[in-house]
Short mmCIF file of C-alpha atoms in Angstrom, two decimals:
data_model
loop_
_atom_site.label_atom_id
_atom_site.label_comp_id
_atom_site.label_asym_id
_atom_site.label_seq_id
_atom_site.Cartn_x
_atom_site.Cartn_y
_atom_site.Cartn_z
CA MET A 125 0.11 0.19 0.03
CA ASN A 126 1.50 3.19 -0.92
CA ALA A 127 0.60 7.04 -1.75
CA ASP A 128 2.36 10.08 -2.79
CA TYR A 129 2.29 11.51 0.70
CA VAL A 130 2.08 9.57 3.88
CA ILE A 131 0.96 11.40 6.94
CA VAL A 132 1.42 10.14 10.42
CA GLY A 133 -1.31 11.64 12.63
CA ALA A 134 -4.87 12.43 11.96
CA GLY A 135 -4.69 15.52 14.26
CA SER A 136 -5.16 19.46 13.80
CA ALA A 137 -2.18 19.73 11.41
CA GLY A 138 -2.39 16.22 9.74
CA CYS A 139 -6.04 16.72 8.78
CA ALA A 140 -5.29 20.11 7.43
CA MET A 141 -2.45 18.80 5.03
CA ALA A 142 -4.71 15.75 4.13
CA TYR A 143 -7.31 18.10 2.74
CA ARG A 144 -4.89 20.63 0.94
CA LEU A 145 -2.62 17.92 -0.75
CA SER A 146 -5.48 15.67 -1.63
CA ASP A 147 -7.29 18.58 -3.10
CA ALA A 148 -4.28 19.36 -5.34
CA GLY A 149 -4.68 15.91 -6.92
CA ARG A 150 -2.00 14.15 -4.75
CA SER A 151 -2.44 10.68 -3.28
CA VAL A 152 -2.60 10.63 0.50
CA ILE A 153 -2.62 8.02 3.18
CA VAL A 154 -3.14 9.21 6.76
CA ILE A 155 -1.96 6.80 9.57
CA GLU A 156 -4.02 7.22 12.91
CA HIS A 157 -3.58 4.92 15.90
CA GLY A 158 -6.80 6.07 17.63
CA GLY A 159 -10.51 5.24 16.70
CA SER A 160 -13.61 6.92 15.87
CA ASP A 161 -14.48 10.43 16.92
CA ALA A 162 -18.24 9.62 17.01
CA GLY A 163 -20.32 9.89 20.07
CA PRO A 164 -21.85 12.57 22.38
CA PHE A 165 -18.77 12.75 24.83
CA ILE A 166 -16.65 14.19 21.96
CA GLN A 167 -19.25 15.88 19.96
CA MET A 168 -21.02 17.84 22.82
CA PRO A 169 -18.82 20.97 23.73
CA GLY A 170 -20.11 21.14 27.42
CA ALA A 171 -18.87 17.64 28.01
CA LEU A 172 -15.26 18.57 27.36
CA SER A 173 -13.91 17.18 30.72
CA TYR A 174 -14.74 13.77 29.59
CA PRO A 175 -12.82 12.66 26.30
CA MET A 176 -9.50 14.17 27.74
CA ASN A 177 -9.88 11.70 30.65
CA MET A 178 -10.84 8.63 28.76
CA LYS A 179 -8.43 6.01 27.68
CA ARG A 180 -10.47 5.31 24.57
CA TYR A 181 -9.63 8.90 23.14
CA ASP A 182 -6.41 9.73 24.98
CA TRP A 183 -2.83 8.57 24.81
CA GLY A 184 -2.83 9.01 28.72
CA PHE A 185 0.80 10.52 28.99
CA GLN A 186 2.39 11.64 32.33
CA SER A 187 5.04 13.70 33.05
CA GLU A 188 8.14 12.33 34.94
CA PRO A 189 8.14 13.65 38.54
CA GLU A 190 8.54 17.37 38.25
CA PRO A 191 11.09 18.47 41.01
CA TYR A 192 9.85 22.20 41.35
CA LEU A 193 6.25 20.96 41.76
CA ASN A 194 6.88 18.63 44.76
CA ASN A 195 7.85 15.79 42.34
CA ARG A 196 4.12 15.57 41.15
CA ARG A 197 3.44 13.77 37.92
CA LEU A 198 1.28 15.89 35.60
CA ALA A 199 -1.22 14.77 33.22
CA CYS A 200 -0.57 15.35 29.57
CA PRO A 201 -3.58 14.45 27.42
CA ARG A 202 -3.00 13.90 23.73
CA GLY A 203 -5.68 12.86 21.35
CA LYS A 204 -5.59 9.24 20.48
CA VAL A 205 -8.61 9.57 18.10
CA ILE A 206 -9.63 10.81 14.42
CA GLY A 207 -9.07 14.46 14.81
CA GLY A 208 -6.31 14.27 17.44
CA SER A 209 -6.29 16.57 20.08
CA SER A 210 -8.86 19.05 18.27
CA SER A 211 -11.28 16.08 19.30
CA ILE A 212 -10.50 16.21 23.05
CA ASN A 213 -9.46 19.85 23.57
CA GLY A 214 -11.39 22.67 25.12
CA MET A 215 -12.26 24.15 21.65
CA ILE A 216 -10.67 27.45 22.48
CA TYR A 217 -9.49 29.21 19.33
CA VAL A 218 -6.43 31.49 19.84
CA ARG A 219 -4.15 32.56 17.02
CA GLY A 220 -1.32 33.79 19.26
CA HIS A 221 0.04 37.27 19.21
CA ALA A 222 1.58 38.85 16.10
CA LYS A 223 4.88 39.13 17.95
CA ASP A 224 4.86 35.34 18.55
CA PHE A 225 5.32 34.83 14.97
CA ASP A 226 7.77 37.63 14.36
CA HIS A 227 9.86 35.83 17.06
CA TRP A 228 9.82 32.78 15.15
CA ARG A 229 10.97 34.52 12.05
CA ASP A 230 13.75 36.30 14.01
CA GLN A 231 14.85 33.14 15.54
CA GLY A 232 15.29 31.63 11.98
CA ALA A 233 11.97 30.40 10.75
CA ALA A 234 12.13 32.72 7.72
CA GLY A 235 8.67 33.14 6.08
CA TRP A 236 6.84 32.68 9.40
CA GLY A 237 6.55 36.18 10.56
CA TYR A 238 3.00 37.69 11.24
CA ALA A 239 2.70 39.21 7.84
CA ASP A 240 3.37 35.67 6.24
CA VAL A 241 0.88 33.63 8.67
CA LEU A 242 -1.91 36.19 8.88
CA PRO A 243 -3.21 35.30 5.26
CA TYR A 244 -3.09 31.74 6.35
CA PHE A 245 -5.10 32.09 9.50
CA GLN A 246 -7.70 33.96 7.20
CA ARG A 247 -7.67 31.21 4.68
CA LEU A 248 -8.25 28.55 7.33
CA GLU A 249 -11.16 30.26 9.23
CA ASN A 250 -14.92 30.44 8.56
CA TRP A 251 -15.42 33.07 11.38
CA HIS A 252 -19.01 33.84 12.82
CA SER A 253 -19.30 36.66 15.31
CA GLY A 254 -22.86 35.66 16.37
CA GLY A 255 -23.95 39.22 16.86
CA HIS A 256 -21.08 39.70 19.65
CA GLY A 257 -18.75 42.16 18.08
CA GLY A 258 -15.51 41.42 16.57
CA ASP A 259 -12.88 42.36 13.93
CA PRO A 260 -14.23 41.26 10.50
CA ASP A 261 -11.41 43.09 8.57
CA TRP A 262 -8.89 40.63 10.30
CA ARG A 263 -10.73 37.39 10.02
CA GLY A 264 -11.54 34.70 7.36
CA THR A 265 -15.15 33.88 6.41
CA ASP A 266 -14.96 31.10 3.90
CA GLY A 267 -12.29 28.65 5.23
CA PRO A 268 -12.91 24.95 6.51
CA LEU A 269 -12.85 25.74 10.16
CA HIS A 270 -15.86 27.19 11.73
CA VAL A 271 -15.10 29.57 14.66
CA THR A 272 -17.75 31.08 16.87
CA ARG A 273 -18.59 32.69 20.13
CA GLY A 274 -20.61 31.55 22.98
CA ALA A 275 -24.00 32.97 23.87
CA ARG A 276 -22.53 34.74 27.01
CA ASP A 277 -25.82 34.32 28.71
CA ASN A 278 -24.31 33.83 32.12
CA PRO A 279 -24.00 37.11 34.14
CA LEU A 280 -20.65 35.87 35.60
CA THR A 281 -19.24 35.75 32.12
CA ARG A 282 -20.29 39.45 31.58
CA ALA A 283 -19.13 40.44 34.99
CA PHE A 284 -15.51 39.20 34.18
CA VAL A 285 -15.25 41.60 31.23
CA ASP A 286 -16.82 44.49 33.12
CA ALA A 287 -14.64 43.97 36.13
CA GLY A 288 -11.43 43.70 33.86
CA ALA A 289 -12.54 47.13 32.39
CA GLN A 290 -12.86 48.52 35.91
CA ALA A 291 -9.53 47.39 36.90
CA GLY A 292 -8.04 49.49 34.02
CA TYR A 293 -7.63 46.72 31.29
CA GLY A 294 -9.07 47.77 27.84
CA VAL A 295 -11.73 45.69 26.41
CA THR A 296 -10.92 44.09 23.28
CA GLY A 297 -13.83 42.99 20.72
CA ASP A 298 -11.56 40.35 19.19
CA TYR A 299 -8.20 39.34 20.56
CA ASN A 300 -7.88 37.40 17.42
CA GLY A 301 -8.00 40.52 15.47
CA HIS A 302 -6.03 43.82 15.70
CA ARG A 303 -5.84 43.74 19.43
CA GLN A 304 -5.02 40.97 21.58
CA GLU A 305 -4.49 42.93 24.85
CA GLY A 306 -7.26 43.29 27.01
CA VAL A 307 -10.35 41.55 28.28
CA GLY A 308 -13.45 40.24 26.00
CA PRO A 309 -15.20 37.35 24.39
CA PHE A 310 -13.57 34.08 23.83
CA ASP A 311 -13.64 32.21 20.31
CA MET A 312 -14.27 28.46 20.04
CA THR A 313 -14.23 25.81 17.33
CA VAL A 314 -18.00 25.15 17.77
CA TRP A 315 -20.42 25.08 15.02
CA GLN A 316 -24.22 24.50 15.26
CA GLY A 317 -23.78 23.32 19.10
CA GLU A 318 -21.19 20.70 18.18
CA ARG A 319 -17.43 20.54 18.50
CA TRP A 320 -15.92 21.41 15.07
CA SER A 321 -12.72 19.59 15.08
CA ALA A 322 -10.01 19.14 12.48
CA ALA A 323 -11.54 15.93 11.51
CA LYS A 324 -14.84 17.57 10.60
CA ALA A 325 -13.22 20.50 9.11
CA TYR A 326 -10.72 18.82 7.10
CA LEU A 327 -10.44 15.08 7.15
CA ARG A 328 -14.15 14.03 6.43
CA PRO A 329 -14.04 16.12 3.26
CA ALA A 330 -10.75 14.91 2.10
CA LEU A 331 -11.61 11.12 2.79
CA LYS A 332 -14.61 11.73 0.29
CA ARG A 333 -12.05 11.92 -2.51
CA GLU A 334 -10.75 8.82 -3.95
CA ASN A 335 -7.12 9.82 -3.33
CA CYS A 336 -7.23 10.26 0.18
CA ASN A 337 -7.45 7.24 2.65
CA LEU A 338 -7.15 6.62 6.47
CA VAL A 339 -5.22 3.54 7.70
CA ARG A 340 -5.55 2.38 11.40
CA GLY A 341 -2.36 1.42 13.14
CA LEU A 342 0.43 2.21 15.30
CA ALA A 343 3.33 4.00 13.56
CA ARG A 344 6.71 2.25 14.66
CA ARG A 345 9.21 4.29 12.67
CA VAL A 346 9.97 5.88 9.38
CA VAL A 347 11.76 3.55 6.72
CA ILE A 348 14.84 5.42 5.48
CA GLU A 349 17.08 4.05 2.83
CA ASP A 350 20.22 5.83 1.70
CA GLY A 351 19.25 9.08 3.68
CA GLN A 352 15.81 9.13 1.97
CA ALA A 353 12.49 8.49 3.74
CA LYS A 354 10.65 5.60 1.82
CA GLY A 355 7.57 4.92 3.92
CA VAL A 356 6.11 4.27 7.48
CA GLU A 357 6.32 1.03 9.25
CA ILE A 358 3.26 0.25 11.21
CA GLU A 359 1.68 -2.27 13.44
CA GLN A 360 -1.88 -3.29 12.64
CA GLY A 361 -3.51 -6.27 14.15
CA GLY A 362 -0.38 -7.66 15.22
CA GLN A 363 1.09 -7.58 12.02
CA ILE A 364 4.10 -5.29 10.94
CA LYS A 365 3.50 -3.57 7.50
CA VAL A 366 5.03 -0.84 5.59
CA ILE A 367 2.99 1.89 3.87
CA GLY A 368 5.10 3.39 1.13
CA ALA A 369 5.44 7.11 0.26
CA ASN A 370 6.10 7.88 -3.46
CA VAL A 371 7.31 11.49 -2.59
CA GLU A 372 7.35 12.16 1.06
CA VAL A 373 6.56 11.09 4.79
CA ILE A 374 5.32 13.72 7.09
CA LEU A 375 5.10 13.53 10.62
CA ALA A 376 2.31 15.37 12.32
CA ALA A 377 1.80 13.10 15.43
CA SER A 378 2.17 15.79 18.16
CA ALA A 379 4.97 17.27 20.16
CA ILE A 380 5.21 14.04 22.08
CA ASN A 381 4.97 11.40 19.38
CA SER A 382 6.64 13.21 16.46
CA PRO A 383 10.20 13.43 18.22
CA LYS A 384 9.75 9.80 19.52
CA LEU A 385 9.30 8.64 15.93
CA LEU A 386 12.02 10.46 14.62
CA MET A 387 14.24 9.05 17.31
CA LEU A 388 13.09 5.35 16.71
CA SER A 389 13.88 6.16 13.07
CA GLY A 390 17.51 7.14 13.99
CA ILE A 391 17.11 10.77 13.80
CA GLY A 392 18.08 12.60 17.05
CA PRO A 393 20.77 13.11 19.61
CA GLY A 394 23.29 10.31 18.40
CA GLN A 395 24.55 9.28 21.86
CA HIS A 396 21.00 8.84 23.26
CA LEU A 397 19.92 6.83 20.24
CA ARG A 398 22.93 4.30 20.56
CA GLU A 399 22.07 3.77 24.32
CA HIS A 400 18.80 2.42 23.08
CA GLY A 401 20.46 0.31 20.27
CA ILE A 402 19.22 2.60 17.38
CA ASP A 403 21.44 3.00 14.37
CA VAL A 404 22.13 6.85 13.95
CA VAL A 405 20.80 8.02 10.54
CA ALA A 406 21.00 11.83 11.33
CA ASP A 407 22.74 13.17 14.55
CA ARG A 408 20.26 16.13 15.35
CA PRO A 409 20.70 17.13 18.93
CA GLY A 410 17.70 19.14 18.89
CA VAL A 411 15.19 16.13 18.49
CA GLY A 412 13.16 16.09 21.69
CA GLN A 413 14.57 19.13 23.28
CA ASN A 414 13.04 22.56 23.65
CA LEU A 415 9.86 21.03 25.08
CA GLN A 416 7.45 23.91 26.38
CA ASP A 417 4.00 23.98 27.81
CA HIS A 418 1.60 26.42 29.71
CA LEU A 419 1.21 25.96 33.19
CA GLU A 420 -1.81 27.52 35.18
CA VAL A 421 -3.46 27.65 38.50
CA TYR A 422 -7.29 28.13 39.00
CA VAL A 423 -8.04 31.30 41.44
CA GLN A 424 -11.57 30.10 42.61
CA ALA A 425 -14.15 32.21 44.27
CA ALA A 426 -17.37 31.27 46.09
CA ALA A 427 -20.51 32.76 44.79
CA SER A 428 -22.94 34.71 46.94
CA GLN A 429 -25.92 33.86 44.41
CA PRO A 430 -26.91 30.56 42.71
CA VAL A 431 -25.89 31.96 39.10
CA SER A 432 -23.11 29.59 38.32
CA LEU A 433 -23.24 26.24 36.21
CA PHE A 434 -23.26 24.36 39.54
CA LYS A 435 -26.86 24.14 39.36
CA TYR A 436 -26.51 21.58 36.56
CA TRP A 437 -23.94 19.70 38.55
CA ASN A 438 -26.38 16.94 39.56
CA LEU A 439 -28.08 13.96 38.01
CA LEU A 440 -31.27 16.03 36.97
CA GLY A 441 -29.18 19.03 35.82
CA LYS A 442 -27.05 16.78 33.59
CA ALA A 443 -29.85 14.92 32.26
CA TYR A 444 -31.47 18.27 31.41
CA VAL A 445 -28.29 19.66 29.87
CA GLY A 446 -27.72 16.41 27.78
CA ALA A 447 -31.36 16.22 26.53
CA ARG A 448 -31.61 19.53 25.48
CA TRP A 449 -28.32 19.27 23.69
CA LEU A 450 -29.30 16.04 21.95
CA LEU A 451 -32.68 17.27 20.86
CA ALA A 452 -31.77 20.78 19.76
CA LYS A 453 -28.05 21.26 19.95
CA THR A 454 -28.61 24.24 22.30
CA GLY A 455 -28.32 25.09 25.98
CA PRO A 456 -25.30 25.01 28.19
CA GLY A 457 -24.14 21.70 26.49
CA ALA A 458 -23.76 23.50 23.27
CA SER A 459 -20.82 25.68 24.58
CA ASN A 460 -17.47 24.94 26.08
CA GLN A 461 -18.36 27.60 28.55
CA PHE A 462 -15.11 29.48 28.28
CA GLU A 463 -16.78 32.69 27.00
CA SER A 464 -14.75 35.35 28.40
CA ALA A 465 -10.98 35.93 28.01
CA GLY A 466 -8.04 37.97 29.45
CA PHE A 467 -4.69 38.75 27.81
CA ILE A 468 -2.66 41.18 29.99
CA ARG A 469 0.75 42.20 30.63
CA SER A 470 2.13 41.21 34.01
CA ARG A 471 4.34 44.53 34.54
CA ALA A 472 5.49 47.54 32.81
CA GLY A 473 8.30 46.92 30.35
CA ILE A 474 6.79 44.10 28.68
CA ASP A 475 5.63 44.94 25.20
CA TYR A 476 2.72 42.27 24.53
CA PRO A 477 0.47 40.25 26.91
CA ASP A 478 2.41 37.51 28.72
CA LEU A 479 -0.54 36.24 31.06
CA GLN A 480 -3.60 34.44 29.74
CA ILE A 481 -6.77 34.26 31.72
CA HIS A 482 -9.62 31.82 30.98
CA PHE A 483 -12.87 32.60 32.92
CA LEU A 484 -15.30 29.90 33.85
CA PRO A 485 -18.63 30.45 35.46
CA ILE A 486 -18.11 27.43 37.77
CA ALA A 487 -15.50 26.36 40.20
CA VAL A 488 -14.41 23.02 38.73
CA ARG A 489 -11.16 21.23 37.74
CA TYR A 490 -10.49 19.69 34.25
CA ASP A 491 -11.28 16.24 35.74
CA GLY A 492 -14.73 17.50 36.37
CA GLN A 493 -14.46 17.76 40.29
CA THR A 494 -16.47 20.67 41.52
CA ALA A 495 -15.24 22.83 44.54
CA ALA A 496 -16.80 21.56 47.79
CA GLU A 497 -18.42 25.11 48.21
CA GLY A 498 -21.11 24.49 45.58
CA HIS A 499 -21.79 27.79 43.39
CA GLY A 500 -18.67 29.61 42.35
CA PHE A 501 -16.46 30.85 39.56
CA GLN A 502 -12.74 30.59 38.49
CA ALA A 503 -10.10 32.15 36.43
CA HIS A 504 -7.33 30.04 35.05
CA VAL A 505 -3.94 32.12 34.92
CA GLY A 506 -0.55 31.40 34.10
CA PRO A 507 2.52 32.73 32.25
CA MET A 508 2.61 32.49 28.34
CA ARG A 509 6.37 32.53 27.59
CA SER A 510 8.10 30.53 30.41
CA PRO A 511 11.88 30.42 29.94
CA SER A 512 11.78 26.82 31.38
CA ARG A 513 12.48 24.04 29.02
CA GLY A 514 12.12 20.36 29.17
CA GLU A 515 12.75 17.24 26.80
CA ILE A 516 11.16 14.35 25.24
CA THR A 517 13.50 11.13 25.49
CA LEU A 518 13.06 7.47 24.70
CA ARG A 519 12.22 5.12 27.55
CA SER A 520 13.35 2.26 25.35
CA GLY A 521 13.71 1.43 21.74
CA ASP A 522 10.15 -0.27 21.89
CA PRO A 523 7.81 1.66 19.80
CA LYS A 524 4.98 0.48 22.09
CA ASP A 525 6.67 2.43 25.30
CA ASP A 526 5.60 5.78 26.00
CA PRO A 527 8.46 8.35 25.76
CA ARG A 528 9.94 9.96 28.82
CA ILE A 529 8.29 13.31 29.15
CA PHE A 530 10.04 15.77 31.32
CA PHE A 531 8.61 19.39 31.12
CA ASN A 532 11.00 20.91 34.10
CA TYR A 533 8.37 23.28 34.81
CA MET A 534 9.20 26.21 37.13
CA SER A 535 12.77 25.74 36.87
CA HIS A 536 13.46 29.54 36.32
CA LYS A 537 13.17 32.31 38.72
CA GLU A 538 11.07 34.34 36.40
CA ASP A 539 8.36 31.50 36.38
CA TRP A 540 7.82 32.26 40.10
CA ALA A 541 7.66 35.94 39.84
CA ASP A 542 5.12 35.69 36.71
CA PHE A 543 2.78 33.19 38.44
CA ARG A 544 2.68 35.30 41.87
CA GLN A 545 1.96 38.33 39.68
CA GLY A 546 -0.74 36.59 37.73
CA ILE A 547 -2.64 35.42 40.97
CA ARG A 548 -2.59 38.84 42.36
CA LEU A 549 -3.85 40.59 39.12
CA VAL A 550 -6.90 38.08 38.83
CA ARG A 551 -7.62 38.74 42.45
CA ASN A 552 -7.67 42.43 41.87
CA ILE A 553 -10.04 41.94 38.91
CA PHE A 554 -12.36 39.97 41.29
CA GLU A 555 -12.25 42.75 43.87
CA GLN A 556 -14.07 45.01 41.27
CA ASP A 557 -17.61 46.41 41.62
CA ALA A 558 -18.83 44.16 38.79
CA PHE A 559 -18.24 41.08 41.00
CA LYS A 560 -19.75 42.78 44.16
CA PRO A 561 -23.02 41.10 43.62
CA TYR A 562 -21.67 37.50 43.18
CA TYR A 563 -18.41 37.48 45.26
CA LYS A 564 -18.56 35.73 48.44
CA HIS A 565 -14.93 34.76 49.43
CA GLU A 566 -11.74 33.12 47.78
CA ILE A 567 -11.83 29.24 47.66
CA GLN A 568 -8.31 28.93 46.62
CA PRO A 569 -5.43 29.96 46.89
CA GLY A 570 -7.45 31.25 50.13
CA ASP A 571 -7.26 34.51 52.17
CA SER A 572 -4.32 33.17 54.17
CA ALA A 573 -1.98 32.90 50.97
CA GLN A 574 -0.77 36.46 50.66
CA SER A 575 2.93 36.19 51.03
CA ASP A 576 5.34 35.27 48.18
CA GLU A 577 6.17 32.02 50.26
CA SER A 578 2.57 31.00 50.75
CA ILE A 579 1.53 31.64 47.20
CA ASP A 580 4.78 29.52 46.06
CA ASP A 581 3.49 26.71 48.22
CA PHE A 582 -0.03 26.96 46.40
CA ILE A 583 1.57 26.77 43.17
CA ARG A 584 3.87 23.84 43.94
CA ASP A 585 0.71 21.91 44.97
CA HIS A 586 -2.02 23.10 42.57
CA ALA A 587 -0.32 24.18 39.25
CA GLU A 588 -1.52 22.14 36.26
CA SER A 589 -0.61 21.84 32.75
CA ALA A 590 -2.82 23.63 30.23
CA TYR A 591 -2.13 20.86 27.76
CA HIS A 592 -0.16 22.96 25.27
CA PRO A 593 3.23 20.90 24.70
CA CYS A 594 5.19 22.07 21.68
CA GLY A 595 8.68 22.95 20.40
CA THR A 596 10.29 19.47 20.39
CA CYS A 597 11.39 19.46 16.52
CA LYS A 598 12.20 23.12 16.59
CA MET A 599 12.05 24.97 13.16
CA GLY A 600 14.90 27.17 12.29
CA SER A 601 17.76 27.66 9.68
CA ARG A 602 19.71 24.97 8.47
CA ASP A 603 22.78 26.06 10.04
CA ASP A 604 21.25 26.08 13.50
CA PRO A 605 22.55 22.86 15.39
CA MET A 606 19.42 22.63 17.49
CA ALA A 607 17.00 23.06 14.58
CA VAL A 608 15.17 19.88 13.46
CA VAL A 609 13.38 21.18 10.36
CA ASP A 610 13.90 24.17 8.16
CA PRO A 611 11.54 26.73 7.36
CA GLU A 612 9.88 24.64 4.71
CA THR A 613 9.17 21.82 7.43
CA ARG A 614 11.85 19.63 5.86
CA VAL A 615 13.82 17.43 8.30
CA ILE A 616 17.41 18.55 8.24
CA GLY A 617 19.80 15.44 7.32
CA VAL A 618 17.24 13.34 5.72
CA GLU A 619 15.51 13.61 2.24
CA ASN A 620 11.79 13.20 1.50
CA LEU A 621 10.84 13.64 5.39
CA ARG A 622 9.06 16.53 7.10
CA VAL A 623 7.38 17.31 10.37
CA ALA A 624 4.70 19.70 10.43
CA ASP A 625 2.60 20.01 13.79
CA SER A 626 3.10 21.98 17.09
CA SER A 627 6.53 20.28 17.62
CA ILE A 628 8.02 22.65 15.28
CA PHE A 629 7.16 25.86 17.03
CA PRO A 630 10.52 27.75 17.87
CA ARG A 631 8.63 29.24 20.86
CA ILE A 632 5.25 28.67 22.37
CA THR A 633 2.55 31.01 21.39
CA ASN A 634 0.19 33.46 23.34
CA GLY A 635 -2.69 31.18 24.14
CA ASN A 636 -4.19 27.76 23.18
CA LEU A 637 -2.38 25.90 20.45
CA ASN A 638 -5.18 24.42 18.20
CA ALA A 639 -5.06 27.38 15.99
CA PRO A 640 -1.45 27.68 15.36
CA SER A 641 -1.35 23.93 14.84
CA ILE A 642 -3.79 23.97 12.15
CA LEU A 643 -1.93 26.93 10.79
CA VAL A 644 1.24 24.78 10.44
CA GLY A 645 -0.81 22.08 8.57
CA GLU A 646 -1.98 24.91 6.30
CA LYS A 647 1.22 26.71 5.42
CA ALA A 648 3.39 23.47 5.31
CA SER A 649 0.89 22.20 2.70
CA ASP A 650 1.95 25.10 0.33
CA HIS A 651 5.51 24.14 0.84
CA ILE A 652 5.22 20.59 0.09
CA LEU A 653 3.25 21.58 -3.13
CA GLU A 654 5.81 24.04 -3.90
CA LYS A 655 3.33 26.80 -4.27
CA THR A 656 3.85 30.43 -4.04
CA ALA A 657 3.22 31.69 -0.54
CA LEU A 658 0.01 33.86 0.02
CA PRO A 659 0.62 37.44 -0.35
CA LEU A 660 1.93 39.23 2.73
CA ASP A 661 -0.30 41.28 4.91
CA ASN A 662 1.84 43.86 6.62
CA ARG A 663 -0.87 45.40 8.89
CA GLU A 664 0.49 46.12 12.36
CA PRO A 665 -0.98 44.68 15.56
CA TRP A 666 -2.05 46.80 18.49
CA VAL A 667 0.70 47.45 21.17
CA HIS A 668 -0.21 49.47 24.16
CA PRO A 669 1.23 52.86 23.41
CA ASN A 670 2.79 53.22 27.07
CA TRP A 671 3.74 49.67 27.50
CA ALA A 672 7.42 50.56 28.70
CA VAL A 673 6.06 52.42 31.65
CA GLN A 674 2.49 51.19 32.45
CA GLN A 675 1.21 47.67 33.14
CA ARG A 676 -2.50 48.45 32.15
#
């Protein structure tokens, strides 16, 4: 079995490439280890805490004990399902800040500055403001990916934006448009009340073409002969097979599995590969290095009125939400409930936001456990550009073994200062008049946690991943010894092999990673097809005029 292009991973970037390459008349095979994305737990936005905690849909990765977080092992969910992590994520759509991409460009990823990528974001989007404002000139309206906004009916959702404005932050009508900085409504990949994953947007239409096929199996390694990728070895039903690539193999298997596959194929840090009995094809020390993520804590408050989503957190309430969603695709189940956002700067002298706030009108954890207090609300806050770096390494040479995932969270002094500041800035927003009718008291960190030391203790005990791993196959110039792929996503040192997913990010972007991951698939497709890049869009983003001397 063979095709022009063999893509490993039916996730955010892989689905986009399958769609674009097959649309150009090339034959494509997509290899995916996970199963179907059918079923209400995935399709119902309000049920988002379920699929990311289900073995059926999730690889179930865990970090190594993290030394700066009391040696806790943190969950690292990755989608093992059609659609990849776009089928189990929180459906939040954030492009990232313009300056993120300019940083990529300046670090050696030529052609990936904001002027280069903005047209690709517009190409992939089918944006609907739903009467909730926005910045239509900056958005795309006929792409495959539906992007919408929640109804924002809950008074707490509106109170957060009002309180942010009262605290002195600007209100942005569209953080994915001209101005990211400020508070305002969240975008989500939801359409007509259902999750709109990369599988729905890209893969399903592609699979309707005769030249695009999906193959289920576990990718074991890339088959490389004489320095050229020839195909992918998979295990399928206990049998080992090779899927041949006439033109190229493209890895889009996630920031965890793409570097693992490269190393199993002999591409990576030479000494590490030899320790696991793997012949070195290309000694690339950067493979698996540069691992980044967003870490966050939940600042939770008890509510003085029964206005939160907690009223649905019982058998009858869940039955009502589920029935309403099944029958009409409306109600609380039709939203991810992340309907208000904040992108703010932690201090003066930082030119663009380095803290993201996800507001949620209930006090609950990602695993679905609510606070003992009952009615409440919370803000997830964490630094966007942590200087800490971790690594993905092989546990063994067995493709069935999970790799060793070590984030090295909070290993930098700056992380602690940024986190403390983030918690204090959220507390300040919660103290504003807009929350007075609803605010009862702080649940966590709790009133006793005021000193730096007590806040640090809270962070060690309670910080959680926002599930945004990236950076492990860094894109850069060919003379950068730590770069894994060049700016056209070609693996340096091997022919006919590319990586195109969140692993190629030189540095993590501002916000959730689904949108820039799809962007990578879109832009890589044009490089693969040797198309002329879309025309540059040189519009400048909004930057606070007094950023050097003002925090807000």
